[in-house]
Short mmCIF file of C-alpha atoms and ligand atoms in Angstrom, two decimals:
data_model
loop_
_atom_site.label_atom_id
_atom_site.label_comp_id
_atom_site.label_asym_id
_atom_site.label_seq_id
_atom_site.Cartn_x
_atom_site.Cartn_y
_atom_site.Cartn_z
CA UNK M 1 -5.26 25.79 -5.99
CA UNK M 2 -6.78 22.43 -6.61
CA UNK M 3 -10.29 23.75 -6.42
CA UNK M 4 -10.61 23.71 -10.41
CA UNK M 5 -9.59 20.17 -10.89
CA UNK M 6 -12.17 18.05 -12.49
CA UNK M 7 -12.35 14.69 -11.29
CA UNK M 8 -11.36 12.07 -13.98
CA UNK M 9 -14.90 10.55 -13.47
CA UNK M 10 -15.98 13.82 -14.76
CA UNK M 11 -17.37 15.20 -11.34
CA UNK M 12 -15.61 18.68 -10.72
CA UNK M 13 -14.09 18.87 -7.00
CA UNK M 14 -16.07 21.55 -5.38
CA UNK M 15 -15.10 25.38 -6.55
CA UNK M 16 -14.93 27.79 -3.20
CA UNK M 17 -17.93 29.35 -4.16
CA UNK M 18 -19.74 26.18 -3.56
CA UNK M 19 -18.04 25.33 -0.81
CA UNK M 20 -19.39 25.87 2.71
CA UNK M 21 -17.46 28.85 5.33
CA UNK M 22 -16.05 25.34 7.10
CA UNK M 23 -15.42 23.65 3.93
CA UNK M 24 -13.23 26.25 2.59
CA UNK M 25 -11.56 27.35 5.98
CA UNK M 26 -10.55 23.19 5.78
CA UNK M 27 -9.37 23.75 2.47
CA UNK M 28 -7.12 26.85 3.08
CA UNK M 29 -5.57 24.86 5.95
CA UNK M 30 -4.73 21.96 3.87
CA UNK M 31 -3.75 24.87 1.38
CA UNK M 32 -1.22 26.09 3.34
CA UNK M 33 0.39 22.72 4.41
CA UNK M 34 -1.12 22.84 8.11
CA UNK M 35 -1.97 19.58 9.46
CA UNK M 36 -5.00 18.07 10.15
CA UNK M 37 -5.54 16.63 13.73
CA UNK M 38 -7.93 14.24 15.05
CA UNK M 39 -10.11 16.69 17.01
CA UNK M 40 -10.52 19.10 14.30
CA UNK M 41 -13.34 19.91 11.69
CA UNK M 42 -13.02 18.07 8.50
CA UNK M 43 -15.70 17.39 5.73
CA UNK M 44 -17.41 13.92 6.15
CA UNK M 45 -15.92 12.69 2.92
CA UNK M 46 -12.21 13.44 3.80
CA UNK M 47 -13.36 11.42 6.96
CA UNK M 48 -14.79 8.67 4.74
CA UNK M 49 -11.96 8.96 2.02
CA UNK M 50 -9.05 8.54 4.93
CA UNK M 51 -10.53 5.53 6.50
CA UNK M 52 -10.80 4.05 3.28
CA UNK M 53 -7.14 4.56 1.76
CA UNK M 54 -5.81 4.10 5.46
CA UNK M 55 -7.85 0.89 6.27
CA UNK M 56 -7.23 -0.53 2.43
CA UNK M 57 -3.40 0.28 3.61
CA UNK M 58 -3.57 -1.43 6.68
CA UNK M 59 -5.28 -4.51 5.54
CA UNK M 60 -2.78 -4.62 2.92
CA UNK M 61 0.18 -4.74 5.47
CA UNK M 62 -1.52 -7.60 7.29
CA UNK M 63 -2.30 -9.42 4.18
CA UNK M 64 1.04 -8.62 2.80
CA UNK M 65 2.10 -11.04 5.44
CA UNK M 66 1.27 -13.89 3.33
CA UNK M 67 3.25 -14.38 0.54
CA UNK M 68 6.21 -13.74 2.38
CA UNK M 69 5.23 -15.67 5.94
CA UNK M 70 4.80 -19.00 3.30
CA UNK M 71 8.81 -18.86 2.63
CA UNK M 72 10.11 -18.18 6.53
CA UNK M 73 10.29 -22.68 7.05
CA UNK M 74 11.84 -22.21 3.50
CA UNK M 75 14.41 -19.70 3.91
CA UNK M 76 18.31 -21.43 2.43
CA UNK M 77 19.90 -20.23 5.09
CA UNK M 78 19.41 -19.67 9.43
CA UNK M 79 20.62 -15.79 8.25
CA UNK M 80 17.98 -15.19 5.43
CA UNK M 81 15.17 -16.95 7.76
CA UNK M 82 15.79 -14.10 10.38
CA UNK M 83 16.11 -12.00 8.05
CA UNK M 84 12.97 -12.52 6.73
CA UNK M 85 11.22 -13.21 9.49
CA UNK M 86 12.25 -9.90 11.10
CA UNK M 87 10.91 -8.43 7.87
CA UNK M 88 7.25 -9.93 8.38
CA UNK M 89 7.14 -9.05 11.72
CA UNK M 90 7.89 -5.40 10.41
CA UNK M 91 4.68 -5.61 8.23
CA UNK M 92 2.54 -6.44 11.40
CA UNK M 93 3.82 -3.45 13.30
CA UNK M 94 3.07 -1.20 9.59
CA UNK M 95 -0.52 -2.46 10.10
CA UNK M 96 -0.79 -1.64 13.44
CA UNK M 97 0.21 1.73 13.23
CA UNK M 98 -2.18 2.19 10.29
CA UNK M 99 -4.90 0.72 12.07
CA UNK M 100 -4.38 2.90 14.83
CA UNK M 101 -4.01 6.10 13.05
CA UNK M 102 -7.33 4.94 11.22
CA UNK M 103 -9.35 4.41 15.32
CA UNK M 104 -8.36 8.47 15.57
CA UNK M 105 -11.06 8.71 12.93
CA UNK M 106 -13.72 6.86 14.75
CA UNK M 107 -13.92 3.30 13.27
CA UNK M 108 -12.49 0.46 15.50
CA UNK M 109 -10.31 -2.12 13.91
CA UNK M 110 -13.15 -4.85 14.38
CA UNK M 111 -14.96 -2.74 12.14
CA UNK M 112 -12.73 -2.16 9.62
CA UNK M 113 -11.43 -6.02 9.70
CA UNK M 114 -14.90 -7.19 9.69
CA UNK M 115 -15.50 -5.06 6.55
CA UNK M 116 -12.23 -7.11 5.06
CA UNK M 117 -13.69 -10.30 5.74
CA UNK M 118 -17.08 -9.67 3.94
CA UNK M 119 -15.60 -8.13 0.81
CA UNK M 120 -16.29 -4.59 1.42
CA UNK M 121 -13.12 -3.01 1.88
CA UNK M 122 -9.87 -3.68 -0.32
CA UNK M 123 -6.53 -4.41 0.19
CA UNK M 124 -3.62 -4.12 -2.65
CA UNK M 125 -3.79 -6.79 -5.23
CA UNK M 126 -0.25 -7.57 -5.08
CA UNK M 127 -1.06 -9.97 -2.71
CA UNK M 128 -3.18 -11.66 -4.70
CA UNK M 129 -0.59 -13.51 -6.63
CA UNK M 130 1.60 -16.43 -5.53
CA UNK M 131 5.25 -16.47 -4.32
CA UNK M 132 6.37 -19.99 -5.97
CA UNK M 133 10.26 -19.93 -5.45
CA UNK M 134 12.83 -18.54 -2.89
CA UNK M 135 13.77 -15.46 -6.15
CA UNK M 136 10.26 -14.30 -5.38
CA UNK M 137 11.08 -13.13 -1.91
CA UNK M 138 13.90 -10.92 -3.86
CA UNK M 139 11.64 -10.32 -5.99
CA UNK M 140 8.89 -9.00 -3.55
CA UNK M 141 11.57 -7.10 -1.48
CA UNK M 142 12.78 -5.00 -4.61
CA UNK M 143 9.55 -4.61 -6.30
CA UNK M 144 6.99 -4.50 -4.09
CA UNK M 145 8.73 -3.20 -1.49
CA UNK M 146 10.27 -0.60 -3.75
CA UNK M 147 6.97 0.58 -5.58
CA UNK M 148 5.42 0.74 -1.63
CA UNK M 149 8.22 3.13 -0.79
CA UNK M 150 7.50 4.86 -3.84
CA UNK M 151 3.64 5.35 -3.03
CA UNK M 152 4.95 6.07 0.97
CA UNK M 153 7.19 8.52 0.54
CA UNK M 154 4.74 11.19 -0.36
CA UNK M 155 2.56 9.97 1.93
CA UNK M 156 4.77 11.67 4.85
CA UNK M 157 3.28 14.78 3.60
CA UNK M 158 -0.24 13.27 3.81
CA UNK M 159 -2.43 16.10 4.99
CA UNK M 160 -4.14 14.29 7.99
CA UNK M 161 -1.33 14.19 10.78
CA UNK M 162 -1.35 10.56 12.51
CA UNK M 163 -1.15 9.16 8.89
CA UNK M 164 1.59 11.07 8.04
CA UNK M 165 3.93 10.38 11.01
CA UNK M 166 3.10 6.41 10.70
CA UNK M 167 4.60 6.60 7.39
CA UNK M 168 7.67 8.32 8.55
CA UNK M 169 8.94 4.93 10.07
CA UNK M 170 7.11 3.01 7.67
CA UNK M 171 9.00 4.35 5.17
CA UNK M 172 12.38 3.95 6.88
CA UNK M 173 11.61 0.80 7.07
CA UNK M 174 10.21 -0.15 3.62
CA UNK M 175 13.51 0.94 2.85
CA UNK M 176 15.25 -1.43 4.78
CA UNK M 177 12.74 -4.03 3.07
CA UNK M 178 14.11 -3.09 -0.61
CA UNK M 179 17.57 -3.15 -0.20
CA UNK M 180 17.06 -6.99 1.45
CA UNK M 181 14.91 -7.75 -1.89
CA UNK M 182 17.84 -6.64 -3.78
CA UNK M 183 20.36 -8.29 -2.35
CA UNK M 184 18.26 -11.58 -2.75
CA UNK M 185 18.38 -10.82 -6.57
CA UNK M 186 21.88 -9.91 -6.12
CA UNK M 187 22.43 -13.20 -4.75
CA UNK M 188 20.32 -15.06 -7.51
CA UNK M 189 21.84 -12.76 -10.41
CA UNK M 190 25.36 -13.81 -9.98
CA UNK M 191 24.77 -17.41 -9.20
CA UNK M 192 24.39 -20.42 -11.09
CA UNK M 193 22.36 -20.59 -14.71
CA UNK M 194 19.51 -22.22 -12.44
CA UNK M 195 19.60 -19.09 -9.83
CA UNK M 196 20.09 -16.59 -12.22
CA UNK M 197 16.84 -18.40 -14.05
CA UNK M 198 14.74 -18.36 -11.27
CA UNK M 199 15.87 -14.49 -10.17
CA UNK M 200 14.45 -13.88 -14.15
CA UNK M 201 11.53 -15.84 -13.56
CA UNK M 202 10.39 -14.13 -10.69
CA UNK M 203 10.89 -10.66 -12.00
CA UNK M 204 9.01 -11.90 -15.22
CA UNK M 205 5.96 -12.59 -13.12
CA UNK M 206 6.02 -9.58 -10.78
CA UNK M 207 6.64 -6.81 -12.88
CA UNK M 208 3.14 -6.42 -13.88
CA UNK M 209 1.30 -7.04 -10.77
CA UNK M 210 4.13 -4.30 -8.79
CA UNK M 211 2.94 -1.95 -12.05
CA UNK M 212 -0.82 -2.25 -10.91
CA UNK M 213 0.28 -1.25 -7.36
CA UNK M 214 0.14 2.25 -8.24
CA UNK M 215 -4.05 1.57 -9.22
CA UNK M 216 -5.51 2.38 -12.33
CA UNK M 217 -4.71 5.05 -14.89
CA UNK M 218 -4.97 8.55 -14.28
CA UNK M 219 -8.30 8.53 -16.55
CA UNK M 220 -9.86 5.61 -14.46
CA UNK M 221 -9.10 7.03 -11.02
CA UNK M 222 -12.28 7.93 -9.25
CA UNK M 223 -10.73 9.40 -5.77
CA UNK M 224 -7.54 10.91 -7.16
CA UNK M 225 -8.81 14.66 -8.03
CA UNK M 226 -11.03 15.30 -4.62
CA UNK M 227 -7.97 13.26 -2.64
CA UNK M 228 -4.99 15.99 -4.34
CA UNK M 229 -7.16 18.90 -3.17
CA UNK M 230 -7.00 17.48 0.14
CA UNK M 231 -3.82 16.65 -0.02
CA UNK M 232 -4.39 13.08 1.28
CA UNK M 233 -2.46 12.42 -2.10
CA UNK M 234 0.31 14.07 -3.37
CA UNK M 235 0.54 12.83 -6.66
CA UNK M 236 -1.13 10.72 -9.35
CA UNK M 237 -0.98 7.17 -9.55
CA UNK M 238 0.26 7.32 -13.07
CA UNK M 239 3.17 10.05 -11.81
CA UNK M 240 4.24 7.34 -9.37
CA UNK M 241 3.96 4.38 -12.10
CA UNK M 242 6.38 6.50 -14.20
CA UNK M 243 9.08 7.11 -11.47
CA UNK M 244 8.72 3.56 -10.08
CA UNK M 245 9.99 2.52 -13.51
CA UNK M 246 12.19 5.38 -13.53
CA UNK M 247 13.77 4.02 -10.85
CA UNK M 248 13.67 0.55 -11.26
CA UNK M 249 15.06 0.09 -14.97
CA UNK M 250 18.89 0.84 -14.19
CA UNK M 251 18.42 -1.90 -11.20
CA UNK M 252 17.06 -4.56 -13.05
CA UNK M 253 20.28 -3.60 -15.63
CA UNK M 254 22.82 -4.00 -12.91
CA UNK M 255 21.32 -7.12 -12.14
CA UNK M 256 21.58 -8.08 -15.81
CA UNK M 257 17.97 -8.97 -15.60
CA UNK M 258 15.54 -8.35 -18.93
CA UNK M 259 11.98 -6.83 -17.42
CA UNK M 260 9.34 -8.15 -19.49
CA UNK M 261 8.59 -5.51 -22.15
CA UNK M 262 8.93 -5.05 -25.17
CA UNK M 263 8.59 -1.41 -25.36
CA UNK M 264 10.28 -0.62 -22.73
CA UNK M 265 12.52 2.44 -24.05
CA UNK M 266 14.62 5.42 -22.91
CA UNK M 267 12.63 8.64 -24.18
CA UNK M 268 15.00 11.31 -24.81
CA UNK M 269 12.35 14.03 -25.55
CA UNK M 270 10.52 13.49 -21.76
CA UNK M 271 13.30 12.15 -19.85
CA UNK M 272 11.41 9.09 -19.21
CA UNK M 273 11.02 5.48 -19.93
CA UNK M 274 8.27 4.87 -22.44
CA UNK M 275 6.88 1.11 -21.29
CA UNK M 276 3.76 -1.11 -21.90
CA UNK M 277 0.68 -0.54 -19.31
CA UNK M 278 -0.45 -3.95 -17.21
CA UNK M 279 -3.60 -6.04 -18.32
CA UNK M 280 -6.10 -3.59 -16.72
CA UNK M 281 -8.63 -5.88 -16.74
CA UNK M 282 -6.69 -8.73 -15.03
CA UNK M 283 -6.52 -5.34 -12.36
CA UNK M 284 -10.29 -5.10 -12.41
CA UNK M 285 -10.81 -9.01 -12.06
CA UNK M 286 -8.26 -8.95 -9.13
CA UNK M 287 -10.38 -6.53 -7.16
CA UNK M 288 -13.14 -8.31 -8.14
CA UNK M 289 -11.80 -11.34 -5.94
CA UNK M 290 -10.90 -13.21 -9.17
CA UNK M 291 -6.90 -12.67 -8.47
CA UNK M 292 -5.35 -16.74 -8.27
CA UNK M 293 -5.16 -16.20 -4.21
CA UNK M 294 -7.42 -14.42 -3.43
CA UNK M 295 -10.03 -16.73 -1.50
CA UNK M 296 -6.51 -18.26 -0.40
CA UNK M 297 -5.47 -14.58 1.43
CA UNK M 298 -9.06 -14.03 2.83
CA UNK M 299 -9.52 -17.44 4.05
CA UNK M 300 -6.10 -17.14 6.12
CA UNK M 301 -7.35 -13.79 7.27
CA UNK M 302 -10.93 -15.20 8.54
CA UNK M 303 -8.66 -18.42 10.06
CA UNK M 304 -6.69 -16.02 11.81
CA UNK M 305 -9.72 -13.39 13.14
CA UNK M 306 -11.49 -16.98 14.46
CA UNK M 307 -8.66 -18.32 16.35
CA UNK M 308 -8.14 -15.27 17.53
CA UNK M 309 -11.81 -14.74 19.40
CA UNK M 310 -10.87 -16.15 22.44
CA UNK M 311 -7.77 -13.67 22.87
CA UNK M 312 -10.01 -10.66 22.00
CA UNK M 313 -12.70 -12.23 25.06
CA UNK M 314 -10.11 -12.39 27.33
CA UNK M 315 -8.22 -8.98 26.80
CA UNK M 316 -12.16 -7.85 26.83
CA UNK M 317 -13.41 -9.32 30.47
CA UNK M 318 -9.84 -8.57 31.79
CA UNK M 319 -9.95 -4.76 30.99
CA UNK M 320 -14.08 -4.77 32.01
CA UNK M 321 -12.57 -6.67 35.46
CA UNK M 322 -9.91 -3.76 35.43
CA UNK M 323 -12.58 -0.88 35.11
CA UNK M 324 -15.38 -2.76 37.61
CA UNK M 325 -12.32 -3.24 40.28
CA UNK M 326 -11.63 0.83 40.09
CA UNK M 327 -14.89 1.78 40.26
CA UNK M 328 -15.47 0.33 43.29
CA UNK M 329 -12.31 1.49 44.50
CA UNK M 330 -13.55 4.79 43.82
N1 FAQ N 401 -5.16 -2.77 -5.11
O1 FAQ N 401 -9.44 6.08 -7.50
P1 FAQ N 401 -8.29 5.16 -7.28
C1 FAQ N 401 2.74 -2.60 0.90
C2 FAQ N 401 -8.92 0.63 -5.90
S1 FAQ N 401 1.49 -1.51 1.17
C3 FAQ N 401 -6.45 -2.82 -4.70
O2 FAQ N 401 -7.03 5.48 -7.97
P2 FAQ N 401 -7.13 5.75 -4.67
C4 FAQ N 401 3.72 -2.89 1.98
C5 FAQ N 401 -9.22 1.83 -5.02
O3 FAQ N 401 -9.26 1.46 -3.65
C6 FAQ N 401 0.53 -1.51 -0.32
N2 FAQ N 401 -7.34 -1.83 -4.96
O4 FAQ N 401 -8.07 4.96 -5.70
C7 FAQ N 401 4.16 -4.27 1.91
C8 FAQ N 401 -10.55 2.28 -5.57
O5 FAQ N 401 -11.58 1.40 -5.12
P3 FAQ N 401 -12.66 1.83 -3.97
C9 FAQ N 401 -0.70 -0.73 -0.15
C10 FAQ N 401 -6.88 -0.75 -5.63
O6 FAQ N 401 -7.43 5.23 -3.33
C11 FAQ N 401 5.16 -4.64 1.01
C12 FAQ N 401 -10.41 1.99 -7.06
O7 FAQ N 401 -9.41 0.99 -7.18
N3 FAQ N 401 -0.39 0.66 -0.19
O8 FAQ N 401 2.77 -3.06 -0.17
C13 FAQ N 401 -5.53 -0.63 -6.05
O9 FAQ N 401 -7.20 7.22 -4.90
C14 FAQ N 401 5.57 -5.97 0.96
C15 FAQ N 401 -10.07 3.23 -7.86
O10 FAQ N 401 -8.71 3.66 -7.65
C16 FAQ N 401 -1.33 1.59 0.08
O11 FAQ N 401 -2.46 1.26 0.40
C17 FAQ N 401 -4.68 -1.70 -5.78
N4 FAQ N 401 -3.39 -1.71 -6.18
O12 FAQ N 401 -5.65 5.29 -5.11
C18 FAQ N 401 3.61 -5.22 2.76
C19 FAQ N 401 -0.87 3.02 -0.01
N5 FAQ N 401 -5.41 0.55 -6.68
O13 FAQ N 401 -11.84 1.96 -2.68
C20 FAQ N 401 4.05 -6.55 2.71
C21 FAQ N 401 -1.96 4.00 0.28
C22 FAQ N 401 -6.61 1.16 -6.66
O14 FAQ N 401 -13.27 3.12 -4.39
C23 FAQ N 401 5.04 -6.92 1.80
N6 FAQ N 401 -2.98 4.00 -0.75
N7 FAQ N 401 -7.49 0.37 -6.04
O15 FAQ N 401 -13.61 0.67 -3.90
C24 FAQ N 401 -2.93 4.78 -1.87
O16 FAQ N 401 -1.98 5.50 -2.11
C25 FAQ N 401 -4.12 4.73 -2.79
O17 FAQ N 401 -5.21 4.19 -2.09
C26 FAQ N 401 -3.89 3.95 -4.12
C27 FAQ N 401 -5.19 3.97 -4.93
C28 FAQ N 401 -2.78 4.60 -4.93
C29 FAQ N 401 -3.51 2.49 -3.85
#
């Protein structure tokens, strides 16, 4: 079905006749919705592609930490600190899962972290930008939270298997993570001319950035044609963009909250909202490492994977203790 789409980068994803007899035995799997397991054939570069999306996803949970972990002393109230701390602790287990459904492919997580901490793999560049008052935590929860859900939801009917049941409770709790955003900027909204100030504020500044979530135009997607065919996406990052603001317009009006564009209009003709793309090359520069925290994030990270050595060495000669002690009890 997807076997004529042309890549956006103007590569064509492989027809059948040029496929191999595994390659398009894989394909008419994924074809008919069958999952993909650990153990069975797949094409190196659905390998390659999945440890990629999953280990950028995983790295992004962890990283994702950060801007959220920097208000938990902060929280106003004893009720909104365990609240929020329960919701970073949430992110940790997200990562976890991802990086374990990523070790069923055959990297370990010190590979894929030590490809984080020398700038060769990604994570999203949301969390490059700074969370400067207590609205951005409502803020974070309803936006980022709420274009995550948007991304995850799909993502339950991922092709490869272990991905696709992490995000089942990922998602159930992403949506837990949302509503607590919104009721932050609930909170703010109807508050004092100050609050309802900062709630604006905060939405002013992450609208944009929770826009670029979704990555780069349809046009200037390199992995989203191959990816469809395999299913490892369901739908296009610009599809997602659009219901994301879909979504997203009536809150910000109950709210009585202005998001920051101009053109931002009701389209009777599609259905849709028409609105005003991000700076895509503030995006690019982001990625680049350019983003305003980005040596911040990685520097925590690299912090954090040092003073952690000396856990790793001691889980390591306890578990090679373990194995020498039933070997000779063999
Ligand atoms: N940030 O060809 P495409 C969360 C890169 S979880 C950084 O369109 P693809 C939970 C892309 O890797 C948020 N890089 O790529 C939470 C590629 O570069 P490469 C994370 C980006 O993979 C909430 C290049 O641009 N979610 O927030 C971004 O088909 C609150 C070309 O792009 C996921 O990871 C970006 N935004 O589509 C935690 C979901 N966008 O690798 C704490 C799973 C693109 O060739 C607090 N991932 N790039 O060097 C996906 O669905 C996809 O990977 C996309 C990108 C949609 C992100």
């Amino acid at each position: 079905m997807y076997a004529q789409m042309v890549k956006s980068t103007g590569d064509a994803v492989k027809s059948r006749e040029e496929m191999s007899d595994d390659e398009r035995h894989f394909q008419d799997k994924v074809d008919a919705n069958i999952k993909v397991e650990p153990r069975d054939w797949m094409p190196d570069d659905y390998r390659k592609t999945l440890i990629r999306q999953i280990g950028q996803h995983a790295h992004s949970e962890i990283v994702g930490q950060l801007p959220e972990g920097n208000w938990i002393t902060r929280a106003p109230t004893l009720e909104r600190k365990a609240i929020l701390l329960a919701k970073v602790q949430d992110e940790a287990g997200h990562g976890l899962y991802l990086y374990c459904a990523a070790e069923t492919l055959g990297v370990t997580r010190d590979d894929l972290t030590e490809k984080l901490l020398s700038g060769r793999m990604k994570y999203s560049s949301i969390f490059n930008y700074p969370t400067l008052t207590w609205a951005d935590m409502g803020a974070v929860g309803w936006l980022v939270d709420g274009a995550a859900i948007m991304n995850q939801v799909p993502l339950q009917r991922t092709s490869y298997g272990p991905y696709s049941r992490a995000m089942v409770r990922i998602c159930k709790e992403e949506s837990f993570h949302q509503r607590q955003g919104y009721a932050i900027m609930m909170k703010m909204a109807q508050g004092s001319a100050a609050q309802r100030k900062m709630a604006q504020d905060a939405l002013n500044r992450m609208w944009y950035p929770s826009l670029m979530m979704f990555g780069p135009s349809d046009k200037d997607s390199v992995h989203s044609a191959q990816s469809m065919a395999w299913k490892i996406k369901i739908n296009t990052n610009d599809e997602l963009r659009q219901k994301f603001v879909n979504e997203t317009v009536p809150q910000a009006e109950y709210l009585g909250l202005t998001i920051p564009d101009e053109n931002l209009k009701f389209n009777e003709e599609t259905g849709n909202y028409d609105f005003s793309q991000p700076d895509w090359d503030e995006f690019f520069e982001v990625l680049k490492g350019n983003g305003p925290c980005n040596t911040d994030r990685l520097n925590a990270r690299r912090k954090a994977w040092d003073d952690g050595a000396w856990v790793r060495e001691g889980l390591l000669a306890h578990a090679e203790k373990r194995a020498a002690a039933k070997v000779a009890a063999e």
